[in-house]
Amino acid sequence: MATRTASITQAHRTGSATRQRTDCRPLRVEASPGVLALLALLLAGCHAEHVQSSLHPAGPAAEHIAWLWWILLAVCTPVFMLVVVLTLLAIWRRPGSSRPSEPLGNRFIVICAIILPAIILFFFLFVSLEAMVTLEEPEEVVTIRVVGHQFWWEVHYPDHGIETANEIHIPVGAAVRLELQAADVLHSFWVPNLAGKRDLLAEHPNTFWIQADRPGTYRGQCAEYCGVQHALMAFYVVALPAEEFRAWLEEKQQPRPEPANEELARGREVFFQRGCNNCHAIQGTSARANVGPDLTHFGSRLSIGAGTLPNNHGNLAGWIVDPQAAKPGNRMPRSYLPADELHLLLDYLMSLQ
Ligand code: CUA
């Protein structure tokens, strides 16, 4: 008996010891692929430059939109959680267990299904109207005309005689009026850091305005499905301090210089001999087509193919030889150029500032 008691006590002690060890074990979180994917998605929002994000506003319109978003999140999150809790309670309640009395049930429905949603919806209506009034067009200082094509953006400064593509330079701290129109199908202009969206219609121009309060380069994106390369119909808004913007306007208004040397002049010949002028324009030359982007200032642009590739010699060479590899479905055909002609053409295009 004494032996049995001893062994039980021993087992009890061992048990508690084991339990104690188990309790003190450091907490381990199993990293399943699902958790990792979710974490990666969340961390993607922490990108230092906040490229193309409505939640990092850099202008008054975007600030209003971001504020509206936070209000919606703050109100909708508790409502969603309440609905989930009530749904789970309804699912898990045992049949026949305590039912609320009829009067309480009716009052509950009246409050939660009619009064509460009505208050919330009226509140949303009020803040949305307030934001819409604030987003009314202010007094603008510059007007820019933007034409959407499949799948690139034509950009004009009508008061200054400047034409460019896939890049919009604006002055910081000033309202910029945009005249938006589509050349083919419906597109939508969206720079999340600066403002909301506005559609580009083929039938008549739409007006819109943007303003950046901080210098920087903001990525924009077509926000209306417009065909196979809708996702690669991007552009950049470059916001410059007022002085720099004026200098930019002045520089781009200057008559385009002749090629600086013999090699560049031969590159220009290749441009015409190989028929690039059938689709592209270069101011100061006889190339005037606008099937593809205007190339007058091509060398100073940030990207090739409307935000598809960074603009450099290597990417441009690949683009000219086989544009369909980088952006299948765009209108530019392959070119079959001998290597020496390709190099001359590359140098000429990159020299266009
Ligand atoms: Cu243009 Cu989508």
XYZ file of C-alpha atoms and ligand atoms in Angstrom:
355
model
C 0.000 0.000 0.000
C 2.835 2.294 1.016
C 4.627 1.397 -2.250
C 1.471 2.107 -4.295
C 0.951 5.479 -2.582
C 4.592 6.333 -3.243
C 4.307 5.459 -6.934
C 1.075 7.496 -7.301
C 2.740 10.460 -5.574
C 5.734 9.959 -7.869
C 3.496 9.827 -10.945
C 1.643 12.907 -9.736
C 4.926 14.747 -9.186
C 6.252 13.672 -12.581
C 2.948 14.723 -14.153
C 3.032 18.178 -12.603
C 6.683 18.536 -13.503
C 5.926 17.644 -17.109
C 2.922 19.950 -17.152
C 5.037 22.715 -15.695
C 7.678 22.196 -18.371
C 4.984 22.246 -21.038
C 3.509 25.481 -19.645
C 6.879 27.214 -19.630
C 7.693 26.260 -23.224
C 8.210 29.376 -25.359
C 5.244 30.141 -27.598
C 5.797 28.900 -31.155
C 3.758 30.240 -34.019
C 3.494 27.829 -36.917
C 4.244 29.681 -40.169
C 1.852 28.103 -42.649
C 2.047 29.188 -46.321
C -1.309 30.941 -45.897
C -0.056 33.024 -42.945
C 3.138 33.880 -44.828
C 1.181 34.943 -47.927
C -1.074 37.149 -45.787
C 1.948 38.657 -44.036
C 3.633 39.328 -47.399
C 0.484 41.099 -48.622
C 0.340 43.236 -45.483
C 4.040 44.090 -45.666
C 3.645 45.012 -49.341
C 1.705 48.028 -48.083
C 4.791 49.172 -46.130
C 6.794 49.987 -49.282
C 8.927 52.971 -48.367
C 8.026 55.055 -51.421
C 4.287 54.359 -51.166
C 4.168 53.950 -54.918
C 0.627 54.464 -56.126
C -1.240 54.471 -52.853
C -4.444 56.312 -51.969
C -3.476 56.041 -48.312
C -0.385 58.220 -48.735
C -1.940 61.370 -50.153
C 0.261 64.125 -51.553
C -2.457 66.561 -52.607
C -5.691 68.078 -51.230
C -8.077 65.892 -53.250
C -6.239 62.706 -52.309
C -6.202 63.812 -48.652
C -9.983 64.054 -48.661
C -10.328 60.676 -50.273
C -7.930 59.084 -47.777
C -9.814 60.701 -44.868
C -13.094 59.322 -46.256
C -11.511 55.880 -46.477
C -10.389 55.932 -42.831
C -13.855 57.026 -41.688
C -15.472 54.206 -43.676
C -12.996 51.724 -42.171
C -13.588 52.983 -38.612
C -17.369 52.693 -38.938
C -17.605 49.547 -41.046
C -15.153 47.438 -39.013
C -17.266 47.356 -35.789
C -20.441 46.849 -37.866
C -18.841 43.925 -39.681
C -17.624 42.394 -36.417
C -21.073 42.770 -34.849
C -22.678 41.037 -37.841
C -20.134 38.191 -37.668
C -20.701 37.711 -33.909
C -24.490 37.690 -34.321
C -24.228 35.258 -37.227
C -22.016 32.892 -35.195
C -24.402 33.110 -32.220
C -27.302 32.224 -34.503
C -25.377 29.271 -35.944
C -24.210 27.888 -32.603
C -27.381 28.433 -30.571
C -28.839 25.081 -29.624
C -32.351 24.510 -30.973
C -34.956 25.244 -28.297
C -32.513 27.121 -26.029
C -33.531 30.448 -24.527
C -35.285 32.560 -27.148
C -35.646 36.279 -26.724
C -39.168 37.299 -25.863
C -41.190 38.676 -28.810
C -41.093 42.391 -27.797
C -37.275 42.305 -27.391
C -36.937 40.520 -30.745
C -38.973 43.205 -32.527
C -37.121 46.041 -30.821
C -33.798 44.414 -31.738
C -34.807 44.248 -35.414
C -36.052 47.842 -35.439
C -32.853 49.167 -33.845
C -30.234 47.036 -35.622
C -31.860 46.657 -39.029
C -33.528 50.047 -39.498
C -32.447 52.814 -37.125
C -28.722 52.029 -36.857
C -28.160 51.489 -40.620
C -30.164 54.651 -41.385
C -27.973 56.719 -39.022
C -24.781 55.223 -40.482
C -25.880 55.675 -44.106
C -26.929 59.287 -43.512
C -23.581 59.929 -41.866
C -21.791 58.458 -44.925
C -23.970 60.531 -47.234
C -23.052 63.662 -45.306
C -19.277 63.051 -45.319
C -19.346 62.039 -49.024
C -21.238 65.203 -50.000
C -18.847 67.276 -47.928
C -15.890 65.640 -49.750
C -17.562 66.164 -53.165
C -18.012 69.878 -52.480
C -14.348 70.151 -51.470
C -13.272 68.321 -54.636
C -14.994 70.921 -56.856
C -12.647 72.385 -59.412
C -10.536 75.247 -58.005
C -8.901 78.125 -59.908
C -6.273 76.418 -62.029
C -2.879 77.718 -63.168
C -2.017 75.217 -65.910
C -4.190 73.268 -68.324
C -2.979 69.964 -69.700
C -4.751 67.883 -72.297
C -4.457 64.117 -71.912
C -5.612 61.670 -74.593
C -5.867 57.982 -73.733
C -4.864 55.438 -76.382
C -4.635 51.660 -76.268
C -2.277 51.532 -74.272
C -0.490 54.836 -73.688
C -1.130 58.475 -72.837
C -0.746 61.471 -75.141
C 0.041 64.658 -73.187
C -0.309 68.255 -74.470
C 0.372 71.639 -72.924
C -1.886 73.657 -75.247
C -0.817 77.061 -73.912
C 2.861 76.235 -74.413
C 2.880 74.145 -77.599
C 4.490 71.162 -75.852
C 3.597 67.561 -76.619
C 4.885 64.497 -74.810
C 3.656 61.072 -73.702
C 3.193 58.915 -70.613
C 4.578 61.630 -68.361
C 2.955 64.746 -66.951
C 5.035 67.496 -65.388
C 3.148 69.772 -63.003
C 4.075 72.559 -60.585
C 3.918 71.812 -56.852
C 1.213 73.525 -54.811
C -0.921 74.603 -57.779
C -4.140 73.221 -59.188
C -3.676 71.694 -62.621
C -6.690 71.387 -64.867
C -6.811 68.280 -67.024
C -8.858 67.881 -70.187
C -9.286 64.184 -70.654
C -10.388 62.403 -73.808
C -10.043 58.938 -75.305
C -8.821 58.261 -78.835
C -10.342 54.800 -79.028
C -12.068 52.999 -76.152
C -12.931 54.053 -72.619
C -9.971 54.662 -70.266
C -9.754 56.135 -66.787
C -7.166 58.518 -65.385
C -6.010 57.703 -61.858
C -3.064 58.909 -59.776
C -3.991 57.525 -56.338
C -1.553 59.758 -54.422
C -3.000 62.904 -55.968
C -6.711 62.494 -56.688
C -9.563 60.169 -57.525
C -10.392 58.744 -60.945
C -11.951 60.310 -64.019
C -13.019 58.488 -67.179
C -11.733 59.382 -70.634
C -14.529 59.188 -73.185
C -14.158 59.197 -76.948
C -17.269 61.322 -77.526
C -16.436 64.430 -75.495
C -13.711 65.718 -73.168
C -14.013 65.364 -69.407
C -12.372 67.849 -67.094
C -10.554 66.994 -63.912
C -7.961 68.572 -61.687
C -4.972 67.356 -59.727
C -2.629 69.026 -57.280
C 0.576 67.848 -55.635
C 1.663 69.566 -52.434
C 5.047 67.814 -52.348
C 7.626 67.456 -55.117
C 7.958 63.894 -56.304
C 7.151 61.335 -58.963
C 3.728 59.788 -58.633
C 2.679 56.739 -60.592
C -0.665 56.750 -62.326
C -2.591 53.951 -63.938
C -5.488 53.429 -66.313
C -8.364 52.430 -64.055
C -10.882 51.191 -66.614
C -10.382 47.886 -68.396
C -9.525 48.854 -71.973
C -8.001 45.755 -73.528
C -5.253 43.212 -73.204
C -2.604 45.665 -71.933
C -4.823 47.667 -69.603
C -2.564 46.750 -66.682
C 0.490 48.140 -68.491
C -1.110 51.478 -69.324
C 0.679 53.476 -66.667
C 2.211 56.944 -66.520
C 4.101 59.234 -64.177
C 3.206 62.612 -62.759
C 6.387 64.543 -61.992
C 5.667 67.366 -59.525
C 8.349 70.047 -59.639
C 8.830 73.163 -57.480
C 7.384 76.211 -59.311
C 10.802 77.502 -60.444
C 11.887 74.148 -61.825
C 8.541 73.703 -63.547
C 8.905 77.072 -65.309
C 12.439 76.079 -66.375
C 11.075 72.754 -67.668
C 8.371 74.528 -69.708
C 10.916 76.942 -71.150
C 13.353 74.185 -72.055
C 10.701 72.071 -73.791
C 9.396 75.101 -75.712
C 12.779 75.732 -77.335
C 13.056 74.736 -81.006
C 14.457 71.223 -81.188
C 18.196 71.246 -81.959
C 19.689 69.435 -84.924
C 21.557 66.182 -84.141
C 24.820 67.146 -82.423
C 27.089 64.936 -84.531
C 27.348 62.740 -87.622
C 26.392 59.521 -85.777
C 23.188 61.043 -84.397
C 22.306 62.422 -87.826
C 22.674 58.916 -89.242
C 20.462 57.627 -86.418
C 17.804 60.118 -87.525
C 18.124 58.806 -91.097
C 17.527 55.272 -89.844
C 14.394 56.552 -88.047
C 12.947 57.719 -91.374
C 14.333 54.955 -93.613
C 12.887 52.258 -91.376
C 9.483 53.940 -91.254
C 9.382 54.846 -87.544
C 7.875 58.167 -88.694
C 4.773 56.325 -89.927
C 3.661 56.027 -86.309
C 5.697 58.508 -84.241
C 6.231 62.260 -84.234
C 9.416 64.167 -83.434
C 8.985 67.933 -83.354
C 11.468 69.830 -85.488
C 11.425 67.031 -88.096
C 8.867 65.967 -90.702
C 7.702 63.057 -88.461
C 4.158 63.976 -87.393
C 2.167 60.757 -86.969
C 0.438 59.994 -83.699
C -0.349 56.302 -83.899
C 2.314 55.835 -81.219
C 3.742 58.207 -78.588
C 5.429 61.481 -79.535
C 9.194 60.961 -79.207
C 10.361 64.597 -79.140
C 11.674 64.376 -75.562
C 12.107 60.611 -75.462
C 15.615 60.562 -73.966
C 14.435 62.401 -70.839
C 11.517 60.078 -70.154
C 11.372 57.714 -67.218
C 9.845 54.715 -68.935
C 9.300 52.851 -72.176
C 5.894 51.467 -73.173
C 3.811 53.574 -70.726
C 5.492 52.482 -67.507
C 6.341 48.982 -68.789
C 10.161 49.246 -68.594
C 12.670 51.754 -67.181
C 14.047 53.888 -69.994
C 17.617 52.865 -70.824
C 19.623 51.707 -73.833
C 19.225 47.996 -73.117
C 15.468 48.101 -72.602
C 14.997 50.345 -75.623
C 16.989 47.943 -77.805
C 14.823 45.030 -76.625
C 11.675 47.094 -77.146
C 12.542 48.115 -80.718
C 13.540 44.598 -81.739
C 10.504 42.900 -80.197
C 7.987 45.193 -78.477
C 5.486 42.346 -78.323
C 7.735 40.436 -75.916
C 7.527 43.160 -73.261
C 3.938 44.233 -73.898
C 2.006 41.740 -76.018
C -0.890 43.300 -77.889
C 0.510 46.822 -78.219
C 0.369 48.362 -81.708
C 4.115 48.427 -82.393
C 5.408 45.711 -84.758
C 8.792 44.012 -84.557
C 11.725 45.650 -86.334
C 14.320 43.724 -88.259
C 17.284 46.091 -88.020
C 20.962 45.268 -88.593
C 22.941 45.772 -85.366
C 24.749 48.907 -86.571
C 21.482 50.611 -87.563
C 19.907 49.628 -84.261
C 22.780 51.248 -82.337
C 22.540 54.453 -84.391
C 18.789 54.598 -83.811
C 19.197 53.954 -80.071
C 21.743 56.761 -79.692
C 19.581 59.155 -81.688
C 16.415 58.426 -79.659
C 18.260 58.698 -76.354
C 19.710 62.052 -77.447
C 16.202 63.549 -77.747
C 15.893 65.578 -74.567
Cu -6.662 52.210 -70.695
Cu -7.305 50.543 -69.161
